Amino acid sequence: MPKLQVSELSFRYEDVPLFQRLSFSVEEGEFVSILGPSGCGKSTVLNLLAGILTPESGEMRVDGQRIAGMNAHFAYMPQNDLLFPWKTIIQNVCLHAHLHGSEKAARERALELFPMFGLAGYENAYPGELSGGMRQRAAFLRTALCEADVLLLDEPFGALDVISRSDMQDWLVSMKRQLGRTCLLVTHDIDEAIYLSDRILVFGGSPAVIRAELPVVEQQRSRDWLYAQTGLRRRLHGLIRGEAAC
């Protein structure tokens, strides 16, 4: 049974169908990326899963149980880090637990994870004292501390400069196995999808459909390996553009 199952999902925006009868699944511990042109509904899928939006029809299931509306199965990380500048990093990463009355346990776990997230020594610093990449790692730690089945990542590194973004991608590649979490990533970056994913879903069309589903099976990934993926990069680019030859 898949960890996440989306079946026959439909959504329209101002009476214009964004996608109709969309179906896909994500396995336990799998990292799946969604690629596609702007406006095809990639982020909308995450908002539907998180309960921010309501689908027109279809269903979503986690571990076989149907879900609807706001729920605890998903932890959502948007593009901007959304750290409160007047709170310390430890206060920011434990914010969800503070709101739900479990801050003590979350704080203990967070302090254990600070070195793994490259934040050791910055527990009592404020966001303005950190680099952009460090703030994103803090936001990622806050997301990971949520007791959620699936992490929803919406362009989480999109606001960073190209060097910081590359550093964050390298960091996440090294962290994937240790995190052991099911992840659904929305990105416009073909290389990011190739580098991070176990599988890539390519959205496109109007209404949007899944044009292709491509596995990425390499286990030992590096920048040199990524730069050598010319064929896969070319194929994904063609699929996003809707070229029939792909």
PDB file of C-alpha atoms in Angstrom:
ATOM      1  CA  MET A   1       0.000   0.000   0.000  1.00  0.00           C
ATOM      2  CA  PRO A   2       1.448   3.414  -0.931  1.00  0.00           C
ATOM      3  CA  LYS A   3       2.124   5.910   1.831  1.00  0.00           C
ATOM      4  CA  LEU A   4       0.282   8.581  -0.149  1.00  0.00           C
ATOM      5  CA  GLN A   5      -2.379   7.909  -2.782  1.00  0.00           C
ATOM      6  CA  VAL A   6      -3.996  10.662  -4.868  1.00  0.00           C
ATOM      7  CA  SER A   7      -6.919   9.426  -6.974  1.00  0.00           C
ATOM      8  CA  GLU A   8      -9.000  11.205  -9.627  1.00  0.00           C
ATOM      9  CA  LEU A   9      -8.234  14.622  -8.133  1.00  0.00           C
ATOM     10  CA  SER A  10      -9.831  17.631  -9.850  1.00  0.00           C
ATOM     11  CA  PHE A  11      -9.563  21.341  -9.103  1.00  0.00           C
ATOM     12  CA  ARG A  12     -10.651  24.482 -10.915  1.00  0.00           C
ATOM     13  CA  TYR A  13      -9.653  28.097 -10.445  1.00  0.00           C
ATOM     14  CA  GLU A  14     -12.260  30.736 -11.311  1.00  0.00           C
ATOM     15  CA  ASP A  15     -14.206  28.161 -13.362  1.00  0.00           C
ATOM     16  CA  VAL A  16     -11.110  27.171 -15.341  1.00  0.00           C
ATOM     17  CA  PRO A  17     -10.090  23.506 -14.757  1.00  0.00           C
ATOM     18  CA  LEU A  18      -6.504  23.428 -13.490  1.00  0.00           C
ATOM     19  CA  PHE A  19      -6.342  19.643 -13.584  1.00  0.00           C
ATOM     20  CA  GLN A  20      -8.896  16.841 -13.848  1.00  0.00           C
ATOM     21  CA  ARG A  21      -8.780  13.279 -12.538  1.00  0.00           C
ATOM     22  CA  LEU A  22      -5.156  13.519 -11.467  1.00  0.00           C
ATOM     23  CA  SER A  23      -3.767  10.329  -9.926  1.00  0.00           C
ATOM     24  CA  PHE A  24      -0.370   9.386  -8.475  1.00  0.00           C
ATOM     25  CA  SER A  25       1.158   7.703  -5.436  1.00  0.00           C
ATOM     26  CA  VAL A  26       4.224   8.035  -3.226  1.00  0.00           C
ATOM     27  CA  GLU A  27       5.775   5.094  -1.400  1.00  0.00           C
ATOM     28  CA  GLU A  28       6.951   5.079   2.221  1.00  0.00           C
ATOM     29  CA  GLY A  29      10.298   6.872   2.466  1.00  0.00           C
ATOM     30  CA  GLU A  30      10.277   7.898  -1.199  1.00  0.00           C
ATOM     31  CA  PHE A  31      11.379  11.319  -2.433  1.00  0.00           C
ATOM     32  CA  VAL A  32       9.202  12.399  -5.364  1.00  0.00           C
ATOM     33  CA  SER A  33       9.529  15.673  -7.274  1.00  0.00           C
ATOM     34  CA  ILE A  34       6.894  17.420  -9.373  1.00  0.00           C
ATOM     35  CA  LEU A  35       8.215  19.347 -12.376  1.00  0.00           C
ATOM     36  CA  GLY A  36       6.238  21.405 -14.849  1.00  0.00           C
ATOM     37  CA  PRO A  37       5.704  24.856 -16.349  1.00  0.00           C
ATOM     38  CA  SER A  38       4.361  27.732 -14.271  1.00  0.00           C
ATOM     39  CA  GLY A  39       0.621  27.647 -13.747  1.00  0.00           C
ATOM     40  CA  CYS A  40       0.134  23.907 -14.239  1.00  0.00           C
ATOM     41  CA  GLY A  41      -0.982  23.282 -10.639  1.00  0.00           C
ATOM     42  CA  LYS A  42       2.150  21.924  -8.972  1.00  0.00           C
ATOM     43  CA  SER A  43       1.851  24.016  -5.797  1.00  0.00           C
ATOM     44  CA  THR A  44      -1.927  23.616  -5.846  1.00  0.00           C
ATOM     45  CA  VAL A  45      -1.471  19.871  -5.332  1.00  0.00           C
ATOM     46  CA  LEU A  46       0.506  20.563  -2.147  1.00  0.00           C
ATOM     47  CA  ASN A  47      -2.133  23.046  -0.965  1.00  0.00           C
ATOM     48  CA  LEU A  48      -4.866  20.452  -1.532  1.00  0.00           C
ATOM     49  CA  LEU A  49      -2.942  17.822   0.420  1.00  0.00           C
ATOM     50  CA  ALA A  50      -2.296  20.245   3.279  1.00  0.00           C
ATOM     51  CA  GLY A  51      -5.981  21.204   3.417  1.00  0.00           C
ATOM     52  CA  ILE A  52      -5.379  24.828   2.432  1.00  0.00           C
ATOM     53  CA  LEU A  53      -7.590  24.302  -0.630  1.00  0.00           C
ATOM     54  CA  THR A  54     -10.535  21.957  -1.214  1.00  0.00           C
ATOM     55  CA  PRO A  55     -10.675  19.719  -4.303  1.00  0.00           C
ATOM     56  CA  GLU A  56     -13.624  19.720  -6.651  1.00  0.00           C
ATOM     57  CA  SER A  57     -13.599  15.929  -6.683  1.00  0.00           C
ATOM     58  CA  GLY A  58     -11.349  12.953  -6.073  1.00  0.00           C
ATOM     59  CA  GLU A  59      -9.730  11.663  -2.931  1.00  0.00           C
ATOM     60  CA  MET A  60      -6.436  11.642  -1.068  1.00  0.00           C
ATOM     61  CA  ARG A  61      -5.318   8.851   1.242  1.00  0.00           C
ATOM     62  CA  VAL A  62      -2.450   8.328   3.679  1.00  0.00           C
ATOM     63  CA  ASP A  63      -1.807   4.714   4.695  1.00  0.00           C
ATOM     64  CA  GLY A  64      -5.137   3.851   3.076  1.00  0.00           C
ATOM     65  CA  GLN A  65      -7.146   6.307   5.176  1.00  0.00           C
ATOM     66  CA  ARG A  66      -8.987   9.059   3.383  1.00  0.00           C
ATOM     67  CA  ILE A  67      -8.012  12.592   4.403  1.00  0.00           C
ATOM     68  CA  ALA A  68      -9.760  15.937   3.970  1.00  0.00           C
ATOM     69  CA  GLY A  69      -9.092  19.479   5.186  1.00  0.00           C
ATOM     70  CA  MET A  70      -6.331  20.452   7.593  1.00  0.00           C
ATOM     71  CA  ASN A  71      -4.670  17.362   9.003  1.00  0.00           C
ATOM     72  CA  ALA A  72      -1.575  16.192  10.864  1.00  0.00           C
ATOM     73  CA  HIS A  73      -0.319  13.896   8.109  1.00  0.00           C
ATOM     74  CA  PHE A  74       1.610  16.636   6.289  1.00  0.00           C
ATOM     75  CA  ALA A  75       4.277  19.163   7.245  1.00  0.00           C
ATOM     76  CA  TYR A  76       4.491  22.016   4.758  1.00  0.00           C
ATOM     77  CA  MET A  77       7.632  24.022   3.944  1.00  0.00           C
ATOM     78  CA  PRO A  78       7.183  27.004   1.596  1.00  0.00           C
ATOM     79  CA  GLN A  79       9.795  28.885  -0.424  1.00  0.00           C
ATOM     80  CA  ASN A  80      10.476  31.543   2.218  1.00  0.00           C
ATOM     81  CA  ASP A  81      11.827  30.428   5.591  1.00  0.00           C
ATOM     82  CA  LEU A  82       9.122  32.359   7.553  1.00  0.00           C
ATOM     83  CA  LEU A  83      11.278  32.512  10.689  1.00  0.00           C
ATOM     84  CA  PHE A  84      10.177  35.083  13.247  1.00  0.00           C
ATOM     85  CA  PRO A  85      13.033  37.617  13.506  1.00  0.00           C
ATOM     86  CA  TRP A  86      12.341  38.338  17.194  1.00  0.00           C
ATOM     87  CA  LYS A  87      12.620  34.674  18.217  1.00  0.00           C
ATOM     88  CA  THR A  88      15.826  32.674  18.578  1.00  0.00           C
ATOM     89  CA  ILE A  89      16.514  29.755  16.244  1.00  0.00           C
ATOM     90  CA  ILE A  90      15.617  27.176  18.900  1.00  0.00           C
ATOM     91  CA  GLN A  91      12.364  29.032  19.570  1.00  0.00           C
ATOM     92  CA  ASN A  92      11.591  29.155  15.848  1.00  0.00           C
ATOM     93  CA  VAL A  93      12.216  25.478  15.179  1.00  0.00           C
ATOM     94  CA  CYS A  94      10.108  24.472  18.213  1.00  0.00           C
ATOM     95  CA  LEU A  95       7.229  26.814  17.365  1.00  0.00           C
ATOM     96  CA  HIS A  96       4.853  24.059  16.188  1.00  0.00           C
ATOM     97  CA  ALA A  97       5.484  22.062  19.360  1.00  0.00           C
ATOM     98  CA  HIS A  98       5.031  25.190  21.501  1.00  0.00           C
ATOM     99  CA  LEU A  99       1.614  25.778  19.946  1.00  0.00           C
ATOM    100  CA  HIS A 100       0.628  22.155  20.578  1.00  0.00           C
ATOM    101  CA  GLY A 101       1.912  21.860  24.144  1.00  0.00           C
ATOM    102  CA  SER A 102       4.879  19.558  23.479  1.00  0.00           C
ATOM    103  CA  GLU A 103       7.744  22.045  23.463  1.00  0.00           C
ATOM    104  CA  LYS A 104       9.950  20.296  26.038  1.00  0.00           C
ATOM    105  CA  ALA A 105      10.264  17.074  24.048  1.00  0.00           C
ATOM    106  CA  ALA A 106      10.667  18.974  20.779  1.00  0.00           C
ATOM    107  CA  ARG A 107      13.410  21.150  22.265  1.00  0.00           C
ATOM    108  CA  GLU A 108      15.355  18.090  23.424  1.00  0.00           C
ATOM    109  CA  ARG A 109      15.033  16.490  19.993  1.00  0.00           C
ATOM    110  CA  ALA A 110      15.931  19.744  18.227  1.00  0.00           C
ATOM    111  CA  LEU A 111      19.115  20.140  20.263  1.00  0.00           C
ATOM    112  CA  GLU A 112      20.118  16.608  19.252  1.00  0.00           C
ATOM    113  CA  LEU A 113      19.557  17.474  15.577  1.00  0.00           C
ATOM    114  CA  PHE A 114      21.216  20.902  15.498  1.00  0.00           C
ATOM    115  CA  PRO A 115      24.665  19.450  14.593  1.00  0.00           C
ATOM    116  CA  MET A 116      23.156  17.253  11.852  1.00  0.00           C
ATOM    117  CA  PHE A 117      21.497  20.327  10.347  1.00  0.00           C
ATOM    118  CA  GLY A 118      24.705  22.362  10.517  1.00  0.00           C
ATOM    119  CA  LEU A 119      23.301  24.680  13.181  1.00  0.00           C
ATOM    120  CA  ALA A 120      25.354  23.744  16.248  1.00  0.00           C
ATOM    121  CA  GLY A 121      26.211  26.851  18.249  1.00  0.00           C
ATOM    122  CA  TYR A 122      23.366  28.891  16.767  1.00  0.00           C
ATOM    123  CA  GLU A 123      20.592  27.701  19.076  1.00  0.00           C
ATOM    124  CA  ASN A 124      20.248  31.129  20.702  1.00  0.00           C
ATOM    125  CA  ALA A 125      21.088  33.233  17.659  1.00  0.00           C
ATOM    126  CA  TYR A 126      18.430  35.219  15.818  1.00  0.00           C
ATOM    127  CA  PRO A 127      17.522  34.710  12.132  1.00  0.00           C
ATOM    128  CA  GLY A 128      19.209  37.973  11.130  1.00  0.00           C
ATOM    129  CA  GLU A 129      22.544  36.556  12.300  1.00  0.00           C
ATOM    130  CA  LEU A 130      22.352  33.538   9.967  1.00  0.00           C
ATOM    131  CA  SER A 131      23.077  33.140   6.261  1.00  0.00           C
ATOM    132  CA  GLY A 132      20.235  32.355   3.875  1.00  0.00           C
ATOM    133  CA  GLY A 133      21.225  28.695   3.692  1.00  0.00           C
ATOM    134  CA  MET A 134      21.362  28.385   7.475  1.00  0.00           C
ATOM    135  CA  ARG A 135      17.912  29.953   7.806  1.00  0.00           C
ATOM    136  CA  GLN A 136      16.565  27.414   5.288  1.00  0.00           C
ATOM    137  CA  ARG A 137      18.131  24.580   7.260  1.00  0.00           C
ATOM    138  CA  ALA A 138      16.443  25.944  10.382  1.00  0.00           C
ATOM    139  CA  ALA A 139      13.120  26.051   8.524  1.00  0.00           C
ATOM    140  CA  PHE A 140      13.718  22.490   7.322  1.00  0.00           C
ATOM    141  CA  LEU A 141      14.447  21.369  10.888  1.00  0.00           C
ATOM    142  CA  ARG A 142      11.215  23.011  12.061  1.00  0.00           C
ATOM    143  CA  THR A 143       9.338  21.091   9.339  1.00  0.00           C
ATOM    144  CA  ALA A 144      11.069  17.806  10.158  1.00  0.00           C
ATOM    145  CA  LEU A 145      10.232  18.143  13.873  1.00  0.00           C
ATOM    146  CA  CYS A 146       6.525  18.047  13.083  1.00  0.00           C
ATOM    147  CA  GLU A 147       5.076  14.607  13.765  1.00  0.00           C
ATOM    148  CA  ALA A 148       3.922  14.275  10.169  1.00  0.00           C
ATOM    149  CA  ASP A 149       3.956  11.360   7.733  1.00  0.00           C
ATOM    150  CA  VAL A 150       4.869  13.357   4.628  1.00  0.00           C
ATOM    151  CA  LEU A 151       6.970  16.493   4.093  1.00  0.00           C
ATOM    152  CA  LEU A 152       5.551  18.864   1.460  1.00  0.00           C
ATOM    153  CA  LEU A 153       8.353  21.031   0.056  1.00  0.00           C
ATOM    154  CA  ASP A 154       7.288  23.926  -2.174  1.00  0.00           C
ATOM    155  CA  GLU A 155      10.388  25.386  -3.865  1.00  0.00           C
ATOM    156  CA  PRO A 156      12.147  25.380  -0.477  1.00  0.00           C
ATOM    157  CA  PHE A 157      15.453  26.653  -1.903  1.00  0.00           C
ATOM    158  CA  GLY A 158      14.014  28.927  -4.585  1.00  0.00           C
ATOM    159  CA  ALA A 159      14.708  32.166  -2.709  1.00  0.00           C
ATOM    160  CA  LEU A 160      18.432  31.422  -2.298  1.00  0.00           C
ATOM    161  CA  ASP A 161      21.270  32.553  -4.538  1.00  0.00           C
ATOM    162  CA  VAL A 162      22.701  29.896  -6.869  1.00  0.00           C
ATOM    163  CA  ILE A 163      25.652  28.974  -4.599  1.00  0.00           C
ATOM    164  CA  SER A 164      23.545  28.713  -1.440  1.00  0.00           C
ATOM    165  CA  ARG A 165      20.946  26.725  -3.358  1.00  0.00           C
ATOM    166  CA  SER A 166      23.600  24.271  -4.570  1.00  0.00           C
ATOM    167  CA  ASP A 167      24.926  23.940  -1.020  1.00  0.00           C
ATOM    168  CA  MET A 168      21.418  23.188   0.276  1.00  0.00           C
ATOM    169  CA  GLN A 169      20.870  20.569  -2.415  1.00  0.00           C
ATOM    170  CA  ASP A 170      24.187  18.898  -1.538  1.00  0.00           C
ATOM    171  CA  TRP A 171      23.187  18.968   2.127  1.00  0.00           C
ATOM    172  CA  LEU A 172      19.790  17.413   1.457  1.00  0.00           C
ATOM    173  CA  VAL A 173      21.323  14.666  -0.697  1.00  0.00           C
ATOM    174  CA  SER A 174      23.548  13.772   2.268  1.00  0.00           C
ATOM    175  CA  MET A 175      20.588  13.976   4.676  1.00  0.00           C
ATOM    176  CA  LYS A 176      17.974  11.950   2.790  1.00  0.00           C
ATOM    177  CA  ARG A 177      18.815   8.575   4.257  1.00  0.00           C
ATOM    178  CA  GLN A 178      19.227   9.941   7.790  1.00  0.00           C
ATOM    179  CA  LEU A 179      15.883  11.757   7.610  1.00  0.00           C
ATOM    180  CA  GLY A 180      14.062   8.651   6.378  1.00  0.00           C
ATOM    181  CA  ARG A 181      10.981  10.713   5.559  1.00  0.00           C
ATOM    182  CA  THR A 182       8.489  10.581   2.708  1.00  0.00           C
ATOM    183  CA  CYS A 183       8.885  13.803   0.692  1.00  0.00           C
ATOM    184  CA  LEU A 184       6.947  15.473  -2.110  1.00  0.00           C
ATOM    185  CA  LEU A 185       8.891  18.351  -3.677  1.00  0.00           C
ATOM    186  CA  VAL A 186       7.606  20.989  -6.098  1.00  0.00           C
ATOM    187  CA  THR A 187      10.369  22.624  -8.126  1.00  0.00           C
ATOM    188  CA  HIS A 188      11.049  24.426 -11.412  1.00  0.00           C
ATOM    189  CA  ASP A 189      14.677  23.300 -11.333  1.00  0.00           C
ATOM    190  CA  ILE A 190      15.343  20.233 -13.515  1.00  0.00           C
ATOM    191  CA  ASP A 191      18.770  19.603 -11.962  1.00  0.00           C
ATOM    192  CA  GLU A 192      17.305  19.839  -8.459  1.00  0.00           C
ATOM    193  CA  ALA A 193      14.683  17.233  -9.330  1.00  0.00           C
ATOM    194  CA  ILE A 194      17.271  14.883 -10.848  1.00  0.00           C
ATOM    195  CA  TYR A 195      19.687  15.312  -7.949  1.00  0.00           C
ATOM    196  CA  LEU A 196      17.215  14.815  -5.100  1.00  0.00           C
ATOM    197  CA  SER A 197      14.503  12.494  -6.389  1.00  0.00           C
ATOM    198  CA  ASP A 198      13.779   8.795  -6.424  1.00  0.00           C
ATOM    199  CA  ARG A 199      11.087   9.563  -8.989  1.00  0.00           C
ATOM    200  CA  ILE A 200      10.032  12.603 -11.027  1.00  0.00           C
ATOM    201  CA  LEU A 201       6.466  13.447 -12.097  1.00  0.00           C
ATOM    202  CA  VAL A 202       6.216  15.856 -15.031  1.00  0.00           C
ATOM    203  CA  PHE A 203       3.038  17.947 -15.100  1.00  0.00           C
ATOM    204  CA  GLY A 204       1.813  19.831 -18.136  1.00  0.00           C
ATOM    205  CA  GLY A 205      -1.086  20.732 -20.382  1.00  0.00           C
ATOM    206  CA  SER A 206      -4.347  22.552 -19.761  1.00  0.00           C
ATOM    207  CA  PRO A 207      -6.007  21.022 -17.847  1.00  0.00           C
ATOM    208  CA  ALA A 208      -2.765  19.567 -16.489  1.00  0.00           C
ATOM    209  CA  VAL A 209      -1.968  15.875 -16.692  1.00  0.00           C
ATOM    210  CA  ILE A 210       1.042  13.824 -15.682  1.00  0.00           C
ATOM    211  CA  ARG A 211       3.007  13.703 -18.917  1.00  0.00           C
ATOM    212  CA  ALA A 212       5.631  11.301 -17.625  1.00  0.00           C
ATOM    213  CA  GLU A 213       6.851   9.484 -14.540  1.00  0.00           C
ATOM    214  CA  LEU A 214      10.612   8.904 -14.519  1.00  0.00           C
ATOM    215  CA  PRO A 215      12.607   6.944 -11.922  1.00  0.00           C
ATOM    216  CA  VAL A 216      16.069   8.079 -10.835  1.00  0.00           C
ATOM    217  CA  VAL A 217      17.752   4.937  -9.560  1.00  0.00           C
ATOM    218  CA  GLU A 218      21.330   6.059  -8.809  1.00  0.00           C
ATOM    219  CA  GLN A 219      22.065   5.713  -5.090  1.00  0.00           C
ATOM    220  CA  GLN A 220      25.522   7.362  -4.871  1.00  0.00           C
ATOM    221  CA  ARG A 221      24.958  10.892  -6.150  1.00  0.00           C
ATOM    222  CA  SER A 222      27.459  13.674  -6.623  1.00  0.00           C
ATOM    223  CA  ARG A 223      27.765  16.876  -8.621  1.00  0.00           C
ATOM    224  CA  ASP A 224      29.888  15.038 -11.195  1.00  0.00           C
ATOM    225  CA  TRP A 225      27.143  12.422 -11.564  1.00  0.00           C
ATOM    226  CA  LEU A 226      24.521  15.181 -11.900  1.00  0.00           C
ATOM    227  CA  TYR A 227      26.484  17.048 -14.569  1.00  0.00           C
ATOM    228  CA  ALA A 228      26.689  13.825 -16.593  1.00  0.00           C
ATOM    229  CA  GLN A 229      22.880  13.434 -16.789  1.00  0.00           C
ATOM    230  CA  THR A 230      22.625  15.222 -20.142  1.00  0.00           C
ATOM    231  CA  GLY A 231      20.175  12.772 -21.663  1.00  0.00           C
ATOM    232  CA  LEU A 232      17.758  12.818 -18.731  1.00  0.00           C
ATOM    233  CA  ARG A 233      18.000  16.604 -18.517  1.00  0.00           C
ATOM    234  CA  ARG A 234      17.204  16.930 -22.227  1.00  0.00           C
ATOM    235  CA  ARG A 235      14.263  14.539 -21.935  1.00  0.00           C
ATOM    236  CA  LEU A 236      12.778  16.379 -18.958  1.00  0.00           C
ATOM    237  CA  HIS A 237      13.172  19.730 -20.704  1.00  0.00           C
ATOM    238  CA  GLY A 238      11.323  18.400 -23.724  1.00  0.00           C
ATOM    239  CA  LEU A 239       8.537  16.944 -21.594  1.00  0.00           C
ATOM    240  CA  ILE A 240       8.029  20.215 -19.757  1.00  0.00           C
ATOM    241  CA  ARG A 241       7.811  21.996 -23.115  1.00  0.00           C
ATOM    242  CA  GLY A 242       5.289  19.419 -24.300  1.00  0.00           C
ATOM    243  CA  GLU A 243       7.374  18.202 -27.214  1.00  0.00           C
ATOM    244  CA  ALA A 244       5.794  15.129 -28.755  1.00  0.00           C
ATOM    245  CA  ALA A 245       9.168  13.535 -29.497  1.00  0.00           C
ATOM    246  CA  CYS A 246       9.704  13.020 -25.776  1.00  0.00           C
TER     247      CYS A 246
END
